[in-house]
mmCIF file of C-alpha atoms in Angstrom:
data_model
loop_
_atom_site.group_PDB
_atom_site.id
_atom_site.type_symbol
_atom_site.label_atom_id
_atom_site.label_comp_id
_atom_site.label_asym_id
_atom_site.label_seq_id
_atom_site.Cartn_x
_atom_site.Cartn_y
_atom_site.Cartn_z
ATOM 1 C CA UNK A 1 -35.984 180.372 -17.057
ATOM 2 C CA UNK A 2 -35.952 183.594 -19.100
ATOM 3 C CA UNK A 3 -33.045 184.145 -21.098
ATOM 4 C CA UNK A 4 -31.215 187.538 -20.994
ATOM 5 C CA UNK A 5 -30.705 188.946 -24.068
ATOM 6 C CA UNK A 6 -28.164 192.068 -25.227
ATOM 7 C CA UNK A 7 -28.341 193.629 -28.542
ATOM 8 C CA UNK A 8 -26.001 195.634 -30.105
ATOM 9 C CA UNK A 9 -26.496 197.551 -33.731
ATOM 10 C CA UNK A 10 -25.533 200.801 -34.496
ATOM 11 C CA UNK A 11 -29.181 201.452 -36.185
ATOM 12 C CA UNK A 12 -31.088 202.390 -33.022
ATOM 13 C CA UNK A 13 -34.573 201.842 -34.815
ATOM 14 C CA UNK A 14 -33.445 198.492 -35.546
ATOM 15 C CA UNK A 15 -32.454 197.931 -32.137
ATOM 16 C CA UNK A 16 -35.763 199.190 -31.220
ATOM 17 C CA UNK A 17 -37.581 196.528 -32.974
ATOM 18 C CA UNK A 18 -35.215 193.834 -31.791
ATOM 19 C CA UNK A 19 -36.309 194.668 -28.328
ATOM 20 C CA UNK A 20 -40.518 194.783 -29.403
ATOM 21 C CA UNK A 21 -39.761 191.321 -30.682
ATOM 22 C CA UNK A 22 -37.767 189.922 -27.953
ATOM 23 C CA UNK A 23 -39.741 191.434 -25.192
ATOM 24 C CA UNK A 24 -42.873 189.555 -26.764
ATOM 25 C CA UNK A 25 -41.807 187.033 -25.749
ATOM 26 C CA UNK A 26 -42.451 185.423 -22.016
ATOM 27 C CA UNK A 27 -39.174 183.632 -21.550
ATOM 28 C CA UNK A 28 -37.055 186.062 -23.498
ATOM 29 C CA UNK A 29 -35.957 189.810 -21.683
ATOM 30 C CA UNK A 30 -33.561 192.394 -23.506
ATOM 31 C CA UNK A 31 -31.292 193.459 -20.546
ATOM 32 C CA UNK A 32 -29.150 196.016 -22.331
ATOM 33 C CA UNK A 33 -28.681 198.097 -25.974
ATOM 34 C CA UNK A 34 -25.113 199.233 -27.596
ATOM 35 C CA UNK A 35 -24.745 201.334 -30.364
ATOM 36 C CA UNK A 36 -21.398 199.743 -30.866
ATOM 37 C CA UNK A 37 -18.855 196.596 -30.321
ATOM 38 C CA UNK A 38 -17.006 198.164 -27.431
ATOM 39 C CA UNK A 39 -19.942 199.543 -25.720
ATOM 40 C CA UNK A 40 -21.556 195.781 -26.263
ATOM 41 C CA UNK A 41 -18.434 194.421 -24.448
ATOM 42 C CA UNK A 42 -18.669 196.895 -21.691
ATOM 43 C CA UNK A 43 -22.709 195.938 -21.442
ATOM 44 C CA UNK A 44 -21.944 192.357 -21.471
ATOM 45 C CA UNK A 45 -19.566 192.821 -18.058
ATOM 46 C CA UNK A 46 -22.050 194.912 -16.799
ATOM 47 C CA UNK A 47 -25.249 192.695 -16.961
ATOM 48 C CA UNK A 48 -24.124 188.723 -17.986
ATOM 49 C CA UNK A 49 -26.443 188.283 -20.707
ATOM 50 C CA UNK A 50 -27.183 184.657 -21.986
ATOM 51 C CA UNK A 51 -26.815 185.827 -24.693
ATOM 52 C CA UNK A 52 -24.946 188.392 -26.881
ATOM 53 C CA UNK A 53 -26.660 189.681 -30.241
ATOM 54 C CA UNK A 54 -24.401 191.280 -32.242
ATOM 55 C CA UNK A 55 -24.388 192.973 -35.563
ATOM 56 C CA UNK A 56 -20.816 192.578 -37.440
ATOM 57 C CA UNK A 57 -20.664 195.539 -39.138
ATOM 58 C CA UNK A 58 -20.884 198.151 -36.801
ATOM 59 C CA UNK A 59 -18.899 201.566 -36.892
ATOM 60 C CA UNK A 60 -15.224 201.706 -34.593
ATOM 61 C CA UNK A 61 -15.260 198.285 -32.708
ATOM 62 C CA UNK A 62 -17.630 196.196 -35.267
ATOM 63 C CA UNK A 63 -19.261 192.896 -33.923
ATOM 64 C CA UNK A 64 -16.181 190.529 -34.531
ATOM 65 C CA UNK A 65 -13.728 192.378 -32.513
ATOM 66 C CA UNK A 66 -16.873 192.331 -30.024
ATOM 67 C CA UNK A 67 -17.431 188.751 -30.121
ATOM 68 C CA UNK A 68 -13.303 188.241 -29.775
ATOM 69 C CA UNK A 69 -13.072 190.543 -26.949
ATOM 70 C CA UNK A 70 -16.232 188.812 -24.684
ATOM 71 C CA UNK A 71 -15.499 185.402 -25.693
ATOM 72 C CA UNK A 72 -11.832 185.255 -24.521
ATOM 73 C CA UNK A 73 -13.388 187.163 -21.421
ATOM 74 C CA UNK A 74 -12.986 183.957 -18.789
ATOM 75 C CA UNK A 75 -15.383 186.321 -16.353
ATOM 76 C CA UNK A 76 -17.873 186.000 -19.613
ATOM 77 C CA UNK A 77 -17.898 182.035 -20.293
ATOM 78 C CA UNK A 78 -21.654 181.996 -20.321
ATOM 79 C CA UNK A 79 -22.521 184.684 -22.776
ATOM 80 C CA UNK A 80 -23.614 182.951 -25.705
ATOM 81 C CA UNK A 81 -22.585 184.794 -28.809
ATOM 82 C CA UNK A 82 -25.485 185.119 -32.330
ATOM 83 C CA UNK A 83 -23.366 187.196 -34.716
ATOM 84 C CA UNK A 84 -25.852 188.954 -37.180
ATOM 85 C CA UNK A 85 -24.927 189.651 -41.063
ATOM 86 C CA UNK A 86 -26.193 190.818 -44.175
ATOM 87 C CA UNK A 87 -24.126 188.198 -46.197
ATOM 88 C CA UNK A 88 -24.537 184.701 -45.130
ATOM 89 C CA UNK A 89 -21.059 184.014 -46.710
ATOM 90 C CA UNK A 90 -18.603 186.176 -45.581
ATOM 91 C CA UNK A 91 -15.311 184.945 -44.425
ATOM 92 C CA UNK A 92 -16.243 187.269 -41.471
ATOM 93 C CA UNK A 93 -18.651 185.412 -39.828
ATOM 94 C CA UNK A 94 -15.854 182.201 -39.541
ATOM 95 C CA UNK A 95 -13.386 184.517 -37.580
ATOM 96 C CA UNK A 96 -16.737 184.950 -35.582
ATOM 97 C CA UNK A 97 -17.279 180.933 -35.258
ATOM 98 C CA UNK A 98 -13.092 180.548 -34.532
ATOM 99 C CA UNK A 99 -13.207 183.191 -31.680
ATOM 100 C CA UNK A 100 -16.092 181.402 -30.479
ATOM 101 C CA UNK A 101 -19.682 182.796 -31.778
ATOM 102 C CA UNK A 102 -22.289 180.402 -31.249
ATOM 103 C CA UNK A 103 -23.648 180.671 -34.567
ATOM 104 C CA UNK A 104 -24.435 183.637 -37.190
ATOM 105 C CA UNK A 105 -28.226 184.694 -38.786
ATOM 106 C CA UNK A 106 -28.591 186.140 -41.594
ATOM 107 C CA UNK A 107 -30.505 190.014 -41.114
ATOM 108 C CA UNK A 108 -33.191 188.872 -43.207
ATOM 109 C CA UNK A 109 -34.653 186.314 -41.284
ATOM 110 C CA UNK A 110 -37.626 186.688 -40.042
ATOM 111 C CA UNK A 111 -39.084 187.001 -36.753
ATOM 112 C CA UNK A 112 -39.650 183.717 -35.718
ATOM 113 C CA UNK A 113 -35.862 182.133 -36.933
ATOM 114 C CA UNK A 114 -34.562 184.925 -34.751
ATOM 115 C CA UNK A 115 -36.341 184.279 -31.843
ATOM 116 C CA UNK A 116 -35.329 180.597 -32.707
ATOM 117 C CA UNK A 117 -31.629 181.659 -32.961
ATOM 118 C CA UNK A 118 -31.466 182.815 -29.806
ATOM 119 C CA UNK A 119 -33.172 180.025 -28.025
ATOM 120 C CA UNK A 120 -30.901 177.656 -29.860
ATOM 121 C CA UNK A 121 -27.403 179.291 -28.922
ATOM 122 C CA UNK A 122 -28.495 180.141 -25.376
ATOM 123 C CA UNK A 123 -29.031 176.791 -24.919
ATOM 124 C CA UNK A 124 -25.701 176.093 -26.381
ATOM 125 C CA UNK A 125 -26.357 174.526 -29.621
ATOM 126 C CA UNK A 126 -25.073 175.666 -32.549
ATOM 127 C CA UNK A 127 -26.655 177.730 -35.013
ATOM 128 C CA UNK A 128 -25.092 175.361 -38.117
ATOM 129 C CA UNK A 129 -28.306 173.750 -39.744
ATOM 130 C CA UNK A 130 -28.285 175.572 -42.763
ATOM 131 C CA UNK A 131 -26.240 173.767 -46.034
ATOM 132 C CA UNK A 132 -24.880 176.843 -46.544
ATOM 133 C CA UNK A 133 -23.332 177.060 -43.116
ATOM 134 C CA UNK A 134 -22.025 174.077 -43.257
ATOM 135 C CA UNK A 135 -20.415 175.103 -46.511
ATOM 136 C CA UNK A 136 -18.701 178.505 -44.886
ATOM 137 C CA UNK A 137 -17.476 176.312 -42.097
ATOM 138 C CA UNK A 138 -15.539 173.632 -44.298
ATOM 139 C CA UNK A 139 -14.081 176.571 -46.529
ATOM 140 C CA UNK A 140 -12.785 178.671 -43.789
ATOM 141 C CA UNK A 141 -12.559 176.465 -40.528
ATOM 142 C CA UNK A 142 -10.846 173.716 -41.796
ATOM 143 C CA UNK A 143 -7.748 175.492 -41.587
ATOM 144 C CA UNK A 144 -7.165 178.347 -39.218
ATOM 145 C CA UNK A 145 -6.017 181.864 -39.103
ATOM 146 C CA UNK A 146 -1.980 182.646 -39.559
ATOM 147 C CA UNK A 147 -0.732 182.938 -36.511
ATOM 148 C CA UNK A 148 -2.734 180.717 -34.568
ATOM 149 C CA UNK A 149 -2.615 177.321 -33.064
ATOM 150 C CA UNK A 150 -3.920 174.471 -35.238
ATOM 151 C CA UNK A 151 -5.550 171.724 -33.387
ATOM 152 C CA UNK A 152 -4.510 168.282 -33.802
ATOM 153 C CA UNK A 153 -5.491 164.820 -33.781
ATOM 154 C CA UNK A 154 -3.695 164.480 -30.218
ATOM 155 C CA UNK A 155 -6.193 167.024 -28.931
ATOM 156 C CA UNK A 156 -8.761 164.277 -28.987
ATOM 157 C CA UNK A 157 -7.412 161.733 -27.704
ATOM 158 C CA UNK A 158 -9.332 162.750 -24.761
ATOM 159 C CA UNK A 159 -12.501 161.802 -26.327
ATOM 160 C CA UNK A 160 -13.939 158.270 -26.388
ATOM 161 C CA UNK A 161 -14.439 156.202 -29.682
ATOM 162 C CA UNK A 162 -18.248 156.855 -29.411
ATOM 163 C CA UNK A 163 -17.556 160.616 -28.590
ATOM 164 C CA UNK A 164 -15.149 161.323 -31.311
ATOM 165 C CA UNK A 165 -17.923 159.991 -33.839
ATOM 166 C CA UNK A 166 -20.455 161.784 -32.492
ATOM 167 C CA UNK A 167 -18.547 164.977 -32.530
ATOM 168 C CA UNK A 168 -18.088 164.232 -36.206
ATOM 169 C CA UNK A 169 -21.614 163.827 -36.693
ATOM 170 C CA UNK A 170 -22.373 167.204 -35.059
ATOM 171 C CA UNK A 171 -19.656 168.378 -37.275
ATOM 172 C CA UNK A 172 -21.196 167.526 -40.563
ATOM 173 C CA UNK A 173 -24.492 169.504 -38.889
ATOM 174 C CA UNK A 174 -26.877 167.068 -37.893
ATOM 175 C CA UNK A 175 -28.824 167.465 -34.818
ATOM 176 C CA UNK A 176 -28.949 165.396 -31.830
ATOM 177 C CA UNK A 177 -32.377 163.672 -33.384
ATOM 178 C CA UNK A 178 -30.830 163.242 -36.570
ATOM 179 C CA UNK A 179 -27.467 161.163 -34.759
ATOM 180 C CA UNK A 180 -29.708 159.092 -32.896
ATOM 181 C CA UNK A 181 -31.249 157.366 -35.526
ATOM 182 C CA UNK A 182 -27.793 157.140 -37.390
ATOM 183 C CA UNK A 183 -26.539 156.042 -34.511
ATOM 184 C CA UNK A 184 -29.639 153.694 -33.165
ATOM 185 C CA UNK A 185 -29.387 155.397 -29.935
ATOM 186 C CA UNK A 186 -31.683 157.945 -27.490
ATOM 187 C CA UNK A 187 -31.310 161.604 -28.134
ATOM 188 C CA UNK A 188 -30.896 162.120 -23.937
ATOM 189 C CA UNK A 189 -27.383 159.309 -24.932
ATOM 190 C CA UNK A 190 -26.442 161.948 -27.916
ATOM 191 C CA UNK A 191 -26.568 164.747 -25.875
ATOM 192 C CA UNK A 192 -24.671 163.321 -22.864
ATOM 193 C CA UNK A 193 -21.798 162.233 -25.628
ATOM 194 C CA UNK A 194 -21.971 165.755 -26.789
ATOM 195 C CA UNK A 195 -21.554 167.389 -23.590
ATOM 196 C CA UNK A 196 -19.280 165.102 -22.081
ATOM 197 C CA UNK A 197 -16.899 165.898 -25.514
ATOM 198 C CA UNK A 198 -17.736 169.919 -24.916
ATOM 199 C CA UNK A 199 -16.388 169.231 -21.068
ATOM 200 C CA UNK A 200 -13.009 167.664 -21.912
ATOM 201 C CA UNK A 201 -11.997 169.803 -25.106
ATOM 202 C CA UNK A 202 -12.871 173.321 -22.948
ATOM 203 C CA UNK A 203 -15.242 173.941 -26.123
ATOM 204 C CA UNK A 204 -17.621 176.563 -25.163
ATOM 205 C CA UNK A 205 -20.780 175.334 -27.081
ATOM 206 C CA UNK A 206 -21.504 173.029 -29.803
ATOM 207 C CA UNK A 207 -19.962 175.726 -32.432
ATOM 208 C CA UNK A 208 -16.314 175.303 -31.167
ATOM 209 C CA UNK A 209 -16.938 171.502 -31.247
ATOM 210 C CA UNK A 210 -17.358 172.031 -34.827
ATOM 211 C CA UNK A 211 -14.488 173.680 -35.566
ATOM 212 C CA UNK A 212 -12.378 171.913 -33.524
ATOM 213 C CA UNK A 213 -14.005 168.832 -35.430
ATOM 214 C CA UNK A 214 -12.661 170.357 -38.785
ATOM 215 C CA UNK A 215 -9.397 171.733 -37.515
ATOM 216 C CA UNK A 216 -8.136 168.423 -36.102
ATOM 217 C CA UNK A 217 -9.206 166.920 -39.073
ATOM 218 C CA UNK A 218 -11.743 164.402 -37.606
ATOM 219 C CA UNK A 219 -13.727 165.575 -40.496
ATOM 220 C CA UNK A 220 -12.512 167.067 -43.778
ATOM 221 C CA UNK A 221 -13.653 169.654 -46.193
ATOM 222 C CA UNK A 222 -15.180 168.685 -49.271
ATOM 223 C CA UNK A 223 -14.241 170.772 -52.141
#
């Protein structure tokens, strides 16, 4: 299947070579281009990209009011979110992860991690391999924004025994291969206890299973 792709920058050469790239690419198709956050939320409605590439700082509506705005969108539950950023640390990109990006790339990757980045959050995994990520996510997930809801440890109590540690294990950012052999199990077992835990928390991807992980406190910061 070919996945749709939207990008939104406010550099149009740079959305120009966005779309070179991604257009390379057999199973990969740029549907539609915004200059902006509100026109990328208009686009998004308009076409149903997989998903949703999004540069957060962009003038008037910048990419995390964009990413807030499609994501809470119930008509727009399968547009995957990539949040692009010049600075892999910013406190930014973890509003992006809490409203429910499906992971961030830095915009000096290169060609191939992009391409890569996209695969990987249209397929619903989360973009959360790097130590660094993992970092941003225990420093500014683990507790949430004022005026929000915190989860709690009740909100698991849906999960199994066997699905609450393997949503820990995604937490900490290891991939389904890497669980497997922690766990002595198949990869195809991983991924059903992974989905099964996405279906009964209402998590939209593996990204929200991480922060939900670190909110309830099923796993805890390290300082």
């Amino acid at each position: 299947m070919t996945v749709r792709v939207l990008l939104a920058d406010d550099q149009a050469l740079l959305r120009a070579t966005f779309r070179m790239l991604v257009d390379s690419y057999a199973d990969l198709e740029v549907v539609a281009e915004a200059a902006d956050g509100a026109e990328a939320v208009e686009l998004a409605r308009a076409h149903r990209p997989d998903v949703a590439v999004l540069d957060i700082r962009m003038p008037g509506t910048d990419g995390l009011a964009a990413t807030e705005a499609i994501c809470a969108d119930p008509e727009l539950t399968d547009v995957r979110v990539l949040v692009l950023t010049t600075f892999q640390t910013d406190e930014h990109v973890a509003r992006a992860l809490r409203a429910g990006a499906g992971g961030f790339l830095g915009k000096d990757a290169s060609a191939d991690e992009l391409v890569d980045a996209i695969r990987t959050v249209a397929a619903g995994d989360a973009l959360l391999s790097s130590a660094a990520t993992r970092a941003l996510i225990a420093r500014f997930l683990a507790t949430p924004e004022p005026g929000t809801a915190r989860a709690v440890p009740e909100d698991l109590a849906v999960l199994t025994a066997r699905e609450r540690e393997v949503t820990a294990l995604v937490a900490q950012g290891k991939s389904n291969a890497e669980i497997a052999a922690e766990l002595v199990v198949s990869p195809l077992t991983v991924r059903t206890h992974v989905q099964r835990a996405k279906t009964k928390l209402a998590a939209r991807d593996r990204a929200q299973l991480v922060v939900l992980a670190y909110q309830s406190g099923l796993v805890r910061s390290r300082e």
